[in-house]
Amino acid sequence: MRRVNLCLLLVLASLFFAVRVDAHEIRPAYLKVTELNSSGEFAVVWKQPLREGRPVPIEPVFPSVCQEISRGLGENTGLALVKRWQVDCGVSGLQQQTIFISGLDSNLADVFVELTFLAGQVQTAILKPGRSSLFVDQAAGGGTSSYFWMGIEHLLLGFDHILFVMGLVLLVRTPMNIVKVVTSFTVAHSLTLALATFGLVRPAQAPIEALIALSIVFLAVELVNVARQGERSPATEAHQQSIMMRRPWAITFVFGLLHGFGFAGALAEIGLPQHAASLALLLFNVGVEAGQLLIVFNMLLLLWAIRSVSYGVFSALKNLPAYGIGVLAMFWFIERSLTTLAVI
């Protein structure tokens, strides 16, 4: 009876927090500035992320030497508001000038900045609250290393991806099985991430996000079933094992394909540098894996600490993560399904 009460309490708590937790990571804004000629004219592309249908209140501010000379029509992609215009910064251009992102210090968002100069040099940087300006230096470069950190942030700010990895650790339990499912998940989402990023496959993002949430619901159900099987005889448990428990790496591979398309959705909002697209994609993927391994390590450390304190307490609470993950994932699935139907 006590265990039932605890589970009900968790369900109520999850419902309370579910309306406040957004499973989508906060997609970064993207500012691309391309030098057009030696007269100091630049083309500007500004992708301003949408949050609950409204643009995040951040805007690029160019130095006073720059004057806007033309502006194109805006475009709403459903995930971002895309604006295009041109500026004239005089014969000195933007060199040794500062680009500032207004409103960034008071909003939880990142801004990926890419400047391409006439001679071919590229300067990249990630701006964030507390670091909202970029000093333009044609020789500074920045290369593609920013994509590695972007991959880490994407994973750690994607609460649905975090819940999925947490569920996998809780499900497979043994180190060998953890290695198998993590490897399977990595291979799968690396494949679809590459296919989607290079435009070979273009799935609609809204249904993909709904299916990702559904995959987490499936994982939560498996966690509950495993807990119930643990209370039966070993013979009955072995006979009733699901395919997820018999071949966890195979099902994880299928789910990894879905999550890879989810990763690609965020990367598509930014794009890849033309001069090093493959390297940037590799670094982004490595960053995602670094974030994933960080979650796995901390989960294992937390489970070890809980078991060390009191095995009795751990046993009594072992079903709570499954119910919490399941309730949040179902909320996200319903929310995203409604969004998908609205788009259709």
mmCIF file with all atom_site columns, N, CA, C and O in Angstrom, residues 175-227:
data_model
loop_
_atom_site.group_PDB
_atom_site.id
_atom_site.type_symbol
_atom_site.label_atom_id
_atom_site.label_alt_id
_atom_site.label_comp_id
_atom_site.label_asym_id
_atom_site.label_entity_id
_atom_site.label_seq_id
_atom_site.pdbx_PDB_ins_code
_atom_site.Cartn_x
_atom_site.Cartn_y
_atom_site.Cartn_z
_atom_site.occupancy
_atom_site.B_iso_or_equiv
_atom_site.pdbx_formal_charge
_atom_site.auth_seq_id
_atom_site.auth_comp_id
_atom_site.auth_asym_id
_atom_site.auth_atom_id
_atom_site.pdbx_PDB_model_num
ATOM 1   N N  . PRO A 1 175 ? 27.002 -3.675 -16.943 1.00 0.00 ? 175 PRO A N  1
ATOM 2   C CA . PRO A 1 175 ? 27.941 -2.886 -17.758 1.00 0.00 ? 175 PRO A CA 1
ATOM 3   C C  . PRO A 1 175 ? 28.014 -3.350 -19.206 1.00 0.00 ? 175 PRO A C  1
ATOM 4   O O  . PRO A 1 175 ? 28.064 -2.519 -20.125 1.00 0.00 ? 175 PRO A O  1
ATOM 5   N N  . MET A 1 176 ? 28.018 -4.669 -19.451 1.00 0.00 ? 176 MET A N  1
ATOM 6   C CA . MET A 1 176 ? 28.116 -5.162 -20.823 1.00 0.00 ? 176 MET A CA 1
ATOM 7   C C  . MET A 1 176 ? 26.905 -4.761 -21.651 1.00 0.00 ? 176 MET A C  1
ATOM 8   O O  . MET A 1 176 ? 27.022 -4.334 -22.803 1.00 0.00 ? 176 MET A O  1
ATOM 9   N N  . ASN A 1 177 ? 25.712 -4.878 -21.068 1.00 0.00 ? 177 ASN A N  1
ATOM 10  C CA . ASN A 1 177 ? 24.506 -4.482 -21.796 1.00 0.00 ? 177 ASN A CA 1
ATOM 11  C C  . ASN A 1 177 ? 24.462 -2.973 -22.025 1.00 0.00 ? 177 ASN A C  1
ATOM 12  O O  . ASN A 1 177 ? 23.959 -2.504 -23.047 1.00 0.00 ? 177 ASN A O  1
ATOM 13  N N  . ILE A 1 178 ? 24.984 -2.208 -21.066 1.00 0.00 ? 178 ILE A N  1
ATOM 14  C CA . ILE A 1 178 ? 25.043 -0.753 -21.244 1.00 0.00 ? 178 ILE A CA 1
ATOM 15  C C  . ILE A 1 178 ? 25.933 -0.411 -22.431 1.00 0.00 ? 178 ILE A C  1
ATOM 16  O O  . ILE A 1 178 ? 25.598 0.445  -23.253 1.00 0.00 ? 178 ILE A O  1
ATOM 17  N N  . VAL A 1 179 ? 27.082 -1.090 -22.539 1.00 0.00 ? 179 VAL A N  1
ATOM 18  C CA . VAL A 1 179 ? 27.984 -0.870 -23.674 1.00 0.00 ? 179 VAL A CA 1
ATOM 19  C C  . VAL A 1 179 ? 27.275 -1.186 -24.989 1.00 0.00 ? 179 VAL A C  1
ATOM 20  O O  . VAL A 1 179 ? 27.369 -0.443 -25.969 1.00 0.00 ? 179 VAL A O  1
ATOM 21  N N  . LYS A 1 180 ? 26.516 -2.293 -25.019 1.00 0.00 ? 180 LYS A N  1
ATOM 22  C CA . LYS A 1 180 ? 25.829 -2.709 -26.243 1.00 0.00 ? 180 LYS A CA 1
ATOM 23  C C  . LYS A 1 180 ? 24.772 -1.691 -26.670 1.00 0.00 ? 180 LYS A C  1
ATOM 24  O O  . LYS A 1 180 ? 24.709 -1.296 -27.841 1.00 0.00 ? 180 LYS A O  1
ATOM 25  N N  . VAL A 1 181 ? 23.936 -1.271 -25.719 1.00 0.00 ? 181 VAL A N  1
ATOM 26  C CA . VAL A 1 181 ? 22.837 -0.371 -26.105 1.00 0.00 ? 181 VAL A CA 1
ATOM 27  C C  . VAL A 1 181 ? 23.356 1.023  -26.442 1.00 0.00 ? 181 VAL A C  1
ATOM 28  O O  . VAL A 1 181 ? 22.843 1.681  -27.354 1.00 0.00 ? 181 VAL A O  1
ATOM 29  N N  . VAL A 1 182 ? 24.369 1.483  -25.722 1.00 0.00 ? 182 VAL A N  1
ATOM 30  C CA . VAL A 1 182 ? 24.930 2.802  -26.026 1.00 0.00 ? 182 VAL A CA 1
ATOM 31  C C  . VAL A 1 182 ? 25.586 2.798  -27.402 1.00 0.00 ? 182 VAL A C  1
ATOM 32  O O  . VAL A 1 182 ? 25.425 3.741  -28.191 1.00 0.00 ? 182 VAL A O  1
ATOM 33  N N  . THR A 1 183 ? 26.317 1.727  -27.718 1.00 0.00 ? 183 THR A N  1
ATOM 34  C CA . THR A 1 183 ? 26.940 1.610  -29.034 1.00 0.00 ? 183 THR A CA 1
ATOM 35  C C  . THR A 1 183 ? 25.886 1.552  -30.125 1.00 0.00 ? 183 THR A C  1
ATOM 36  O O  . THR A 1 183 ? 26.002 2.210  -31.169 1.00 0.00 ? 183 THR A O  1
ATOM 37  N N  . SER A 1 184 ? 24.832 0.760  -29.893 1.00 0.00 ? 184 SER A N  1
ATOM 38  C CA . SER A 1 184 ? 23.753 0.644  -30.869 1.00 0.00 ? 184 SER A CA 1
ATOM 39  C C  . SER A 1 184 ? 23.062 1.985  -31.089 1.00 0.00 ? 184 SER A C  1
ATOM 40  O O  . SER A 1 184 ? 22.793 2.387  -32.229 1.00 0.00 ? 184 SER A O  1
ATOM 41  N N  . PHE A 1 185 ? 22.780 2.686  -30.008 1.00 0.00 ? 185 PHE A N  1
ATOM 42  C CA . PHE A 1 185 ? 22.136 3.996  -30.086 1.00 0.00 ? 185 PHE A CA 1
ATOM 43  C C  . PHE A 1 185 ? 23.014 4.981  -30.847 1.00 0.00 ? 185 PHE A C  1
ATOM 44  O O  . PHE A 1 185 ? 22.542 5.762  -31.681 1.00 0.00 ? 185 PHE A O  1
ATOM 45  N N  . THR A 1 186 ? 24.320 4.930  -30.582 1.00 0.00 ? 186 THR A N  1
ATOM 46  C CA . THR A 1 186 ? 25.268 5.824  -31.240 1.00 0.00 ? 186 THR A CA 1
ATOM 47  C C  . THR A 1 186 ? 25.315 5.600  -32.745 1.00 0.00 ? 186 THR A C  1
ATOM 48  O O  . THR A 1 186 ? 25.232 6.542  -33.538 1.00 0.00 ? 186 THR A O  1
ATOM 49  N N  . VAL A 1 187 ? 25.451 4.332  -33.140 1.00 0.00 ? 187 VAL A N  1
ATOM 50  C CA . VAL A 1 187 ? 25.532 4.003  -34.566 1.00 0.00 ? 187 VAL A CA 1
ATOM 51  C C  . VAL A 1 187 ? 24.260 4.439  -35.285 1.00 0.00 ? 187 VAL A C  1
ATOM 52  O O  . VAL A 1 187 ? 24.308 5.033  -36.373 1.00 0.00 ? 187 VAL A O  1
ATOM 53  N N  . ALA A 1 188 ? 23.113 4.182  -34.662 1.00 0.00 ? 188 ALA A N  1
ATOM 54  C CA . ALA A 1 188 ? 21.829 4.485  -35.305 1.00 0.00 ? 188 ALA A CA 1
ATOM 55  C C  . ALA A 1 188 ? 21.628 5.979  -35.491 1.00 0.00 ? 188 ALA A C  1
ATOM 56  O O  . ALA A 1 188 ? 21.305 6.446  -36.597 1.00 0.00 ? 188 ALA A O  1
ATOM 57  N N  . HIS A 1 189 ? 21.804 6.751  -34.422 1.00 0.00 ? 189 HIS A N  1
ATOM 58  C CA . HIS A 1 189 ? 21.514 8.180  -34.591 1.00 0.00 ? 189 HIS A CA 1
ATOM 59  C C  . HIS A 1 189 ? 22.600 8.886  -35.391 1.00 0.00 ? 189 HIS A C  1
ATOM 60  O O  . HIS A 1 189 ? 22.335 9.922  -36.001 1.00 0.00 ? 189 HIS A O  1
ATOM 61  N N  . SER A 1 190 ? 23.806 8.331  -35.429 1.00 0.00 ? 190 SER A N  1
ATOM 62  C CA . SER A 1 190 ? 24.843 8.903  -36.296 1.00 0.00 ? 190 SER A CA 1
ATOM 63  C C  . SER A 1 190 ? 24.449 8.745  -37.762 1.00 0.00 ? 190 SER A C  1
ATOM 64  O O  . SER A 1 190 ? 24.677 9.640  -38.585 1.00 0.00 ? 190 SER A O  1
ATOM 65  N N  . LEU A 1 191 ? 23.846 7.593  -38.076 1.00 0.00 ? 191 LEU A N  1
ATOM 66  C CA . LEU A 1 191 ? 23.431 7.324  -39.452 1.00 0.00 ? 191 LEU A CA 1
ATOM 67  C C  . LEU A 1 191 ? 22.344 8.284  -39.906 1.00 0.00 ? 191 LEU A C  1
ATOM 68  O O  . LEU A 1 191 ? 22.474 8.942  -40.956 1.00 0.00 ? 191 LEU A O  1
ATOM 69  N N  . THR A 1 192 ? 21.272 8.392  -39.146 1.00 0.00 ? 192 THR A N  1
ATOM 70  C CA . THR A 1 192 ? 20.177 9.269  -39.575 1.00 0.00 ? 192 THR A CA 1
ATOM 71  C C  . THR A 1 192 ? 20.540 10.744 -39.456 1.00 0.00 ? 192 THR A C  1
ATOM 72  O O  . THR A 1 192 ? 20.043 11.568 -40.221 1.00 0.00 ? 192 THR A O  1
ATOM 73  N N  . LEU A 1 193 ? 21.406 11.072 -38.514 1.00 0.00 ? 193 LEU A N  1
ATOM 74  C CA . LEU A 1 193 ? 21.870 12.453 -38.412 1.00 0.00 ? 193 LEU A CA 1
ATOM 75  C C  . LEU A 1 193 ? 22.591 12.867 -39.686 1.00 0.00 ? 193 LEU A C  1
ATOM 76  O O  . LEU A 1 193 ? 22.362 13.955 -40.232 1.00 0.00 ? 193 LEU A O  1
ATOM 77  N N  . ALA A 1 194 ? 23.455 11.992 -40.192 1.00 0.00 ? 194 ALA A N  1
ATOM 78  C CA . ALA A 1 194 ? 24.193 12.290 -41.418 1.00 0.00 ? 194 ALA A CA 1
ATOM 79  C C  . ALA A 1 194 ? 23.253 12.346 -42.624 1.00 0.00 ? 194 ALA A C  1
ATOM 80  O O  . ALA A 1 194 ? 23.343 13.260 -43.458 1.00 0.00 ? 194 ALA A O  1
ATOM 81  N N  . LEU A 1 195 ? 22.337 11.370 -42.725 1.00 0.00 ? 195 LEU A N  1
ATOM 82  C CA . LEU A 1 195 ? 21.410 11.338 -43.862 1.00 0.00 ? 195 LEU A CA 1
ATOM 83  C C  . LEU A 1 195 ? 20.544 12.593 -43.919 1.00 0.00 ? 195 LEU A C  1
ATOM 84  O O  . LEU A 1 195 ? 20.339 13.178 -44.986 1.00 0.00 ? 195 LEU A O  1
ATOM 85  N N  . ALA A 1 196 ? 20.037 13.013 -42.757 1.00 0.00 ? 196 ALA A N  1
ATOM 86  C CA . ALA A 1 196 ? 19.168 14.184 -42.721 1.00 0.00 ? 196 ALA A CA 1
ATOM 87  C C  . ALA A 1 196 ? 19.945 15.475 -42.931 1.00 0.00 ? 196 ALA A C  1
ATOM 88  O O  . ALA A 1 196 ? 19.479 16.389 -43.617 1.00 0.00 ? 196 ALA A O  1
ATOM 89  N N  . THR A 1 197 ? 21.130 15.562 -42.341 1.00 0.00 ? 197 THR A N  1
ATOM 90  C CA . THR A 1 197 ? 21.920 16.790 -42.434 1.00 0.00 ? 197 THR A CA 1
ATOM 91  C C  . THR A 1 197 ? 22.349 17.083 -43.870 1.00 0.00 ? 197 THR A C  1
ATOM 92  O O  . THR A 1 197 ? 22.345 18.233 -44.310 1.00 0.00 ? 197 THR A O  1
ATOM 93  N N  . PHE A 1 198 ? 22.696 16.021 -44.614 1.00 0.00 ? 198 PHE A N  1
ATOM 94  C CA . PHE A 1 198 ? 23.130 16.217 -45.997 1.00 0.00 ? 198 PHE A CA 1
ATOM 95  C C  . PHE A 1 198 ? 21.965 16.154 -46.992 1.00 0.00 ? 198 PHE A C  1
ATOM 96  O O  . PHE A 1 198 ? 22.176 16.131 -48.196 1.00 0.00 ? 198 PHE A O  1
ATOM 97  N N  . GLY A 1 199 ? 20.735 16.112 -46.470 1.00 0.00 ? 199 GLY A N  1
ATOM 98  C CA . GLY A 1 199 ? 19.562 16.217 -47.319 1.00 0.00 ? 199 GLY A CA 1
ATOM 99  C C  . GLY A 1 199 ? 19.175 14.961 -48.070 1.00 0.00 ? 199 GLY A C  1
ATOM 100 O O  . GLY A 1 199 ? 18.321 15.005 -48.961 1.00 0.00 ? 199 GLY A O  1
ATOM 101 N N  . LEU A 1 200 ? 19.755 13.813 -47.717 1.00 0.00 ? 200 LEU A N  1
ATOM 102 C CA . LEU A 1 200 ? 19.404 12.571 -48.395 1.00 0.00 ? 200 LEU A CA 1
ATOM 103 C C  . LEU A 1 200 ? 18.039 12.050 -47.947 1.00 0.00 ? 200 LEU A C  1
ATOM 104 O O  . LEU A 1 200 ? 17.347 11.362 -48.695 1.00 0.00 ? 200 LEU A O  1
ATOM 105 N N  . VAL A 1 201 ? 17.675 12.355 -46.708 1.00 0.00 ? 201 VAL A N  1
ATOM 106 C CA . VAL A 1 201 ? 16.356 12.011 -46.173 1.00 0.00 ? 201 VAL A CA 1
ATOM 107 C C  . VAL A 1 201 ? 15.826 13.251 -45.477 1.00 0.00 ? 201 VAL A C  1
ATOM 108 O O  . VAL A 1 201 ? 16.541 13.882 -44.691 1.00 0.00 ? 201 VAL A O  1
ATOM 109 N N  . ARG A 1 202 ? 14.554 13.595 -45.747 1.00 0.00 ? 202 ARG A N  1
ATOM 110 C CA . ARG A 1 202 ? 13.980 14.812 -45.165 1.00 0.00 ? 202 ARG A CA 1
ATOM 111 C C  . ARG A 1 202 ? 12.638 14.498 -44.485 1.00 0.00 ? 202 ARG A C  1
ATOM 112 O O  . ARG A 1 202 ? 11.575 14.781 -45.040 1.00 0.00 ? 202 ARG A O  1
ATOM 113 N N  . PRO A 1 203 ? 12.662 13.896 -43.319 1.00 0.00 ? 203 PRO A N  1
ATOM 114 C CA . PRO A 1 203 ? 11.403 13.612 -42.633 1.00 0.00 ? 203 PRO A CA 1
ATOM 115 C C  . PRO A 1 203 ? 10.813 14.874 -42.015 1.00 0.00 ? 203 PRO A C  1
ATOM 116 O O  . PRO A 1 203 ? 11.534 15.812 -41.676 1.00 0.00 ? 203 PRO A O  1
ATOM 117 N N  . ALA A 1 204 ? 9.482  14.893 -41.887 1.00 0.00 ? 204 ALA A N  1
ATOM 118 C CA . ALA A 1 204 ? 8.823  16.023 -41.220 1.00 0.00 ? 204 ALA A CA 1
ATOM 119 C C  . ALA A 1 204 ? 9.195  16.011 -39.746 1.00 0.00 ? 204 ALA A C  1
ATOM 120 O O  . ALA A 1 204 ? 9.133  14.959 -39.090 1.00 0.00 ? 204 ALA A O  1
ATOM 121 N N  . GLN A 1 205 ? 9.598  17.148 -39.212 1.00 0.00 ? 205 GLN A N  1
ATOM 122 C CA . GLN A 1 205 ? 10.135 17.192 -37.859 1.00 0.00 ? 205 GLN A CA 1
ATOM 123 C C  . GLN A 1 205 ? 9.070  16.955 -36.787 1.00 0.00 ? 205 GLN A C  1
ATOM 124 O O  . GLN A 1 205 ? 9.330  16.304 -35.782 1.00 0.00 ? 205 GLN A O  1
ATOM 125 N N  . ALA A 1 206 ? 7.848  17.468 -36.988 1.00 0.00 ? 206 ALA A N  1
ATOM 126 C CA . ALA A 1 206 ? 6.813  17.347 -35.958 1.00 0.00 ? 206 ALA A CA 1
ATOM 127 C C  . ALA A 1 206 ? 6.466  15.894 -35.635 1.00 0.00 ? 206 ALA A C  1
ATOM 128 O O  . ALA A 1 206 ? 6.465  15.503 -34.459 1.00 0.00 ? 206 ALA A O  1
ATOM 129 N N  . PRO A 1 207 ? 6.161  15.030 -36.629 1.00 0.00 ? 207 PRO A N  1
ATOM 130 C CA . PRO A 1 207 ? 5.884  13.624 -36.280 1.00 0.00 ? 207 PRO A CA 1
ATOM 131 C C  . PRO A 1 207 ? 7.095  12.891 -35.724 1.00 0.00 ? 207 PRO A C  1
ATOM 132 O O  . PRO A 1 207 ? 6.945  11.990 -34.894 1.00 0.00 ? 207 PRO A O  1
ATOM 133 N N  . ILE A 1 208 ? 8.286  13.268 -36.156 1.00 0.00 ? 208 ILE A N  1
ATOM 134 C CA . ILE A 1 208 ? 9.490  12.639 -35.602 1.00 0.00 ? 208 ILE A CA 1
ATOM 135 C C  . ILE A 1 208 ? 9.596  12.928 -34.111 1.00 0.00 ? 208 ILE A C  1
ATOM 136 O O  . ILE A 1 208 ? 9.880  12.041 -33.293 1.00 0.00 ? 208 ILE A O  1
ATOM 137 N N  . GLU A 1 209 ? 9.342  14.176 -33.725 1.00 0.00 ? 209 GLU A N  1
ATOM 138 C CA . GLU A 1 209 ? 9.400  14.537 -32.312 1.00 0.00 ? 209 GLU A CA 1
ATOM 139 C C  . GLU A 1 209 ? 8.342  13.772 -31.511 1.00 0.00 ? 209 GLU A C  1
ATOM 140 O O  . GLU A 1 209 ? 8.582  13.363 -30.367 1.00 0.00 ? 209 GLU A O  1
ATOM 141 N N  . ALA A 1 210 ? 7.151  13.566 -32.089 1.00 0.00 ? 210 ALA A N  1
ATOM 142 C CA . ALA A 1 210 ? 6.107  12.801 -31.408 1.00 0.00 ? 210 ALA A CA 1
ATOM 143 C C  . ALA A 1 210 ? 6.534  11.344 -31.234 1.00 0.00 ? 210 ALA A C  1
ATOM 144 O O  . ALA A 1 210 ? 6.314  10.743 -30.166 1.00 0.00 ? 210 ALA A O  1
ATOM 145 N N  . LEU A 1 211 ? 7.155  10.765 -32.252 1.00 0.00 ? 211 LEU A N  1
ATOM 146 C CA . LEU A 1 211 ? 7.611  9.376  -32.159 1.00 0.00 ? 211 LEU A CA 1
ATOM 147 C C  . LEU A 1 211 ? 8.744  9.223  -31.154 1.00 0.00 ? 211 LEU A C  1
ATOM 148 O O  . LEU A 1 211 ? 8.856  8.185  -30.493 1.00 0.00 ? 211 LEU A O  1
ATOM 149 N N  . ILE A 1 212 ? 9.584  10.243 -31.032 1.00 0.00 ? 212 ILE A N  1
ATOM 150 C CA . ILE A 1 212 ? 10.647 10.197 -30.024 1.00 0.00 ? 212 ILE A CA 1
ATOM 151 C C  . ILE A 1 212 ? 10.032 10.118 -28.631 1.00 0.00 ? 212 ILE A C  1
ATOM 152 O O  . ILE A 1 212 ? 10.460 9.327  -27.782 1.00 0.00 ? 212 ILE A O  1
ATOM 153 N N  . ALA A 1 213 ? 9.002  10.925 -28.391 1.00 0.00 ? 213 ALA A N  1
ATOM 154 C CA . ALA A 1 213 ? 8.309  10.871 -27.098 1.00 0.00 ? 213 ALA A CA 1
ATOM 155 C C  . ALA A 1 213 ? 7.678  9.497  -26.883 1.00 0.00 ? 213 ALA A C  1
ATOM 156 O O  . ALA A 1 213 ? 7.721  8.942  -25.776 1.00 0.00 ? 213 ALA A O  1
ATOM 157 N N  . LEU A 1 214 ? 7.108  8.920  -27.940 1.00 0.00 ? 214 LEU A N  1
ATOM 158 C CA . LEU A 1 214 ? 6.485  7.595  -27.832 1.00 0.00 ? 214 LEU A CA 1
ATOM 159 C C  . LEU A 1 214 ? 7.519  6.525  -27.513 1.00 0.00 ? 214 LEU A C  1
ATOM 160 O O  . LEU A 1 214 ? 7.230  5.570  -26.779 1.00 0.00 ? 214 LEU A O  1
ATOM 161 N N  . SER A 1 215 ? 8.732  6.677  -28.052 1.00 0.00 ? 215 SER A N  1
ATOM 162 C CA . SER A 1 215 ? 9.793  5.717  -27.744 1.00 0.00 ? 215 SER A CA 1
ATOM 163 C C  . SER A 1 215 ? 10.148 5.739  -26.263 1.00 0.00 ? 215 SER A C  1
ATOM 164 O O  . SER A 1 215 ? 10.475 4.708  -25.673 1.00 0.00 ? 215 SER A O  1
ATOM 165 N N  . ILE A 1 216 ? 10.051 6.914  -25.648 1.00 0.00 ? 216 ILE A N  1
ATOM 166 C CA . ILE A 1 216 ? 10.334 7.024  -24.213 1.00 0.00 ? 216 ILE A CA 1
ATOM 167 C C  . ILE A 1 216 ? 9.206  6.390  -23.406 1.00 0.00 ? 216 ILE A C  1
ATOM 168 O O  . ILE A 1 216 ? 9.445  5.756  -22.369 1.00 0.00 ? 216 ILE A O  1
ATOM 169 N N  . VAL A 1 217 ? 7.962  6.535  -23.886 1.00 0.00 ? 217 VAL A N  1
ATOM 170 C CA . VAL A 1 217 ? 6.827  5.867  -23.227 1.00 0.00 ? 217 VAL A CA 1
ATOM 171 C C  . VAL A 1 217 ? 7.037  4.355  -23.260 1.00 0.00 ? 217 VAL A C  1
ATOM 172 O O  . VAL A 1 217 ? 6.838  3.664  -22.254 1.00 0.00 ? 217 VAL A O  1
ATOM 173 N N  . PHE A 1 218 ? 7.426  3.830  -24.412 1.00 0.00 ? 218 PHE A N  1
ATOM 174 C CA . PHE A 1 218 ? 7.690  2.396  -24.552 1.00 0.00 ? 218 PHE A CA 1
ATOM 175 C C  . PHE A 1 218 ? 8.772  1.948  -23.574 1.00 0.00 ? 218 PHE A C  1
ATOM 176 O O  . PHE A 1 218 ? 8.651  0.903  -22.927 1.00 0.00 ? 218 PHE A O  1
ATOM 177 N N  . LEU A 1 219 ? 9.806  2.747  -23.453 1.00 0.00 ? 219 LEU A N  1
ATOM 178 C CA . LEU A 1 219 ? 10.894 2.414  -22.541 1.00 0.00 ? 219 LEU A CA 1
ATOM 179 C C  . LEU A 1 219 ? 10.416 2.410  -21.092 1.00 0.00 ? 219 LEU A C  1
ATOM 180 O O  . LEU A 1 219 ? 10.798 1.534  -20.297 1.00 0.00 ? 219 LEU A O  1
ATOM 181 N N  . ALA A 1 220 ? 9.560  3.359  -20.736 1.00 0.00 ? 220 ALA A N  1
ATOM 182 C CA . ALA A 1 220 ? 9.020  3.414  -19.373 1.00 0.00 ? 220 ALA A CA 1
ATOM 183 C C  . ALA A 1 220 ? 8.167  2.188  -19.068 1.00 0.00 ? 220 ALA A C  1
ATOM 184 O O  . ALA A 1 220 ? 8.225  1.630  -17.965 1.00 0.00 ? 220 ALA A O  1
ATOM 185 N N  . VAL A 1 221 ? 7.374  1.757  -20.055 1.00 0.00 ? 221 VAL A N  1
ATOM 186 C CA . VAL A 1 221 ? 6.562  0.552  -19.869 1.00 0.00 ? 221 VAL A CA 1
ATOM 187 C C  . VAL A 1 221 ? 7.463  -0.659 -19.632 1.00 0.00 ? 221 VAL A C  1
ATOM 188 O O  . VAL A 1 221 ? 7.180  -1.515 -18.783 1.00 0.00 ? 221 VAL A O  1
ATOM 189 N N  . GLU A 1 222 ? 8.547  -0.742 -20.375 1.00 0.00 ? 222 GLU A N  1
ATOM 190 C CA . GLU A 1 222 ? 9.493  -1.844 -20.183 1.00 0.00 ? 222 GLU A CA 1
ATOM 191 C C  . GLU A 1 222 ? 10.099 -1.818 -18.785 1.00 0.00 ? 222 GLU A C  1
ATOM 192 O O  . GLU A 1 222 ? 10.290 -2.858 -18.154 1.00 0.00 ? 222 GLU A O  1
ATOM 193 N N  . LEU A 1 223 ? 10.384 -0.630 -18.279 1.00 0.00 ? 223 LEU A N  1
ATOM 194 C CA . LEU A 1 223 ? 10.935 -0.515 -16.928 1.00 0.00 ? 223 LEU A CA 1
ATOM 195 C C  . LEU A 1 223 ? 9.948  -1.043 -15.880 1.00 0.00 ? 223 LEU A C  1
ATOM 196 O O  . LEU A 1 223 ? 10.335 -1.738 -14.933 1.00 0.00 ? 223 LEU A O  1
ATOM 197 N N  . VAL A 1 224 ? 8.668  -0.718 -16.063 1.00 0.00 ? 224 VAL A N  1
ATOM 198 C CA . VAL A 1 224 ? 7.640  -1.212 -15.138 1.00 0.00 ? 224 VAL A CA 1
ATOM 199 C C  . VAL A 1 224 ? 7.527  -2.732 -15.239 1.00 0.00 ? 224 VAL A C  1
ATOM 200 O O  . VAL A 1 224 ? 7.429  -3.436 -14.227 1.00 0.00 ? 224 VAL A O  1
ATOM 201 N N  . ASN A 1 225 ? 7.532  -3.260 -16.467 1.00 0.00 ? 225 ASN A N  1
ATOM 202 C CA . ASN A 1 225 ? 7.428  -4.703 -16.654 1.00 0.00 ? 225 ASN A CA 1
ATOM 203 C C  . ASN A 1 225 ? 8.598  -5.445 -16.029 1.00 0.00 ? 225 ASN A C  1
ATOM 204 O O  . ASN A 1 225 ? 8.429  -6.518 -15.442 1.00 0.00 ? 225 ASN A O  1
ATOM 205 N N  . VAL A 1 226 ? 9.796  -4.868 -16.151 1.00 0.00 ? 226 VAL A N  1
ATOM 206 C CA . VAL A 1 226 ? 10.983 -5.499 -15.554 1.00 0.00 ? 226 VAL A CA 1
ATOM 207 C C  . VAL A 1 226 ? 10.844 -5.553 -14.043 1.00 0.00 ? 226 VAL A C  1
ATOM 208 O O  . VAL A 1 226 ? 11.182 -6.555 -13.398 1.00 0.00 ? 226 VAL A O  1
ATOM 209 N N  . ALA A 1 227 ? 10.338 -4.474 -13.457 1.00 0.00 ? 227 ALA A N  1
ATOM 210 C CA . ALA A 1 227 ? 10.148 -4.452 -12.004 1.00 0.00 ? 227 ALA A CA 1
ATOM 211 C C  . ALA A 1 227 ? 9.146  -5.517 -11.564 1.00 0.00 ? 227 ALA A C  1
ATOM 212 O O  . ALA A 1 227 ? 9.324  -6.183 -10.542 1.00 0.00 ? 227 ALA A O  1
#
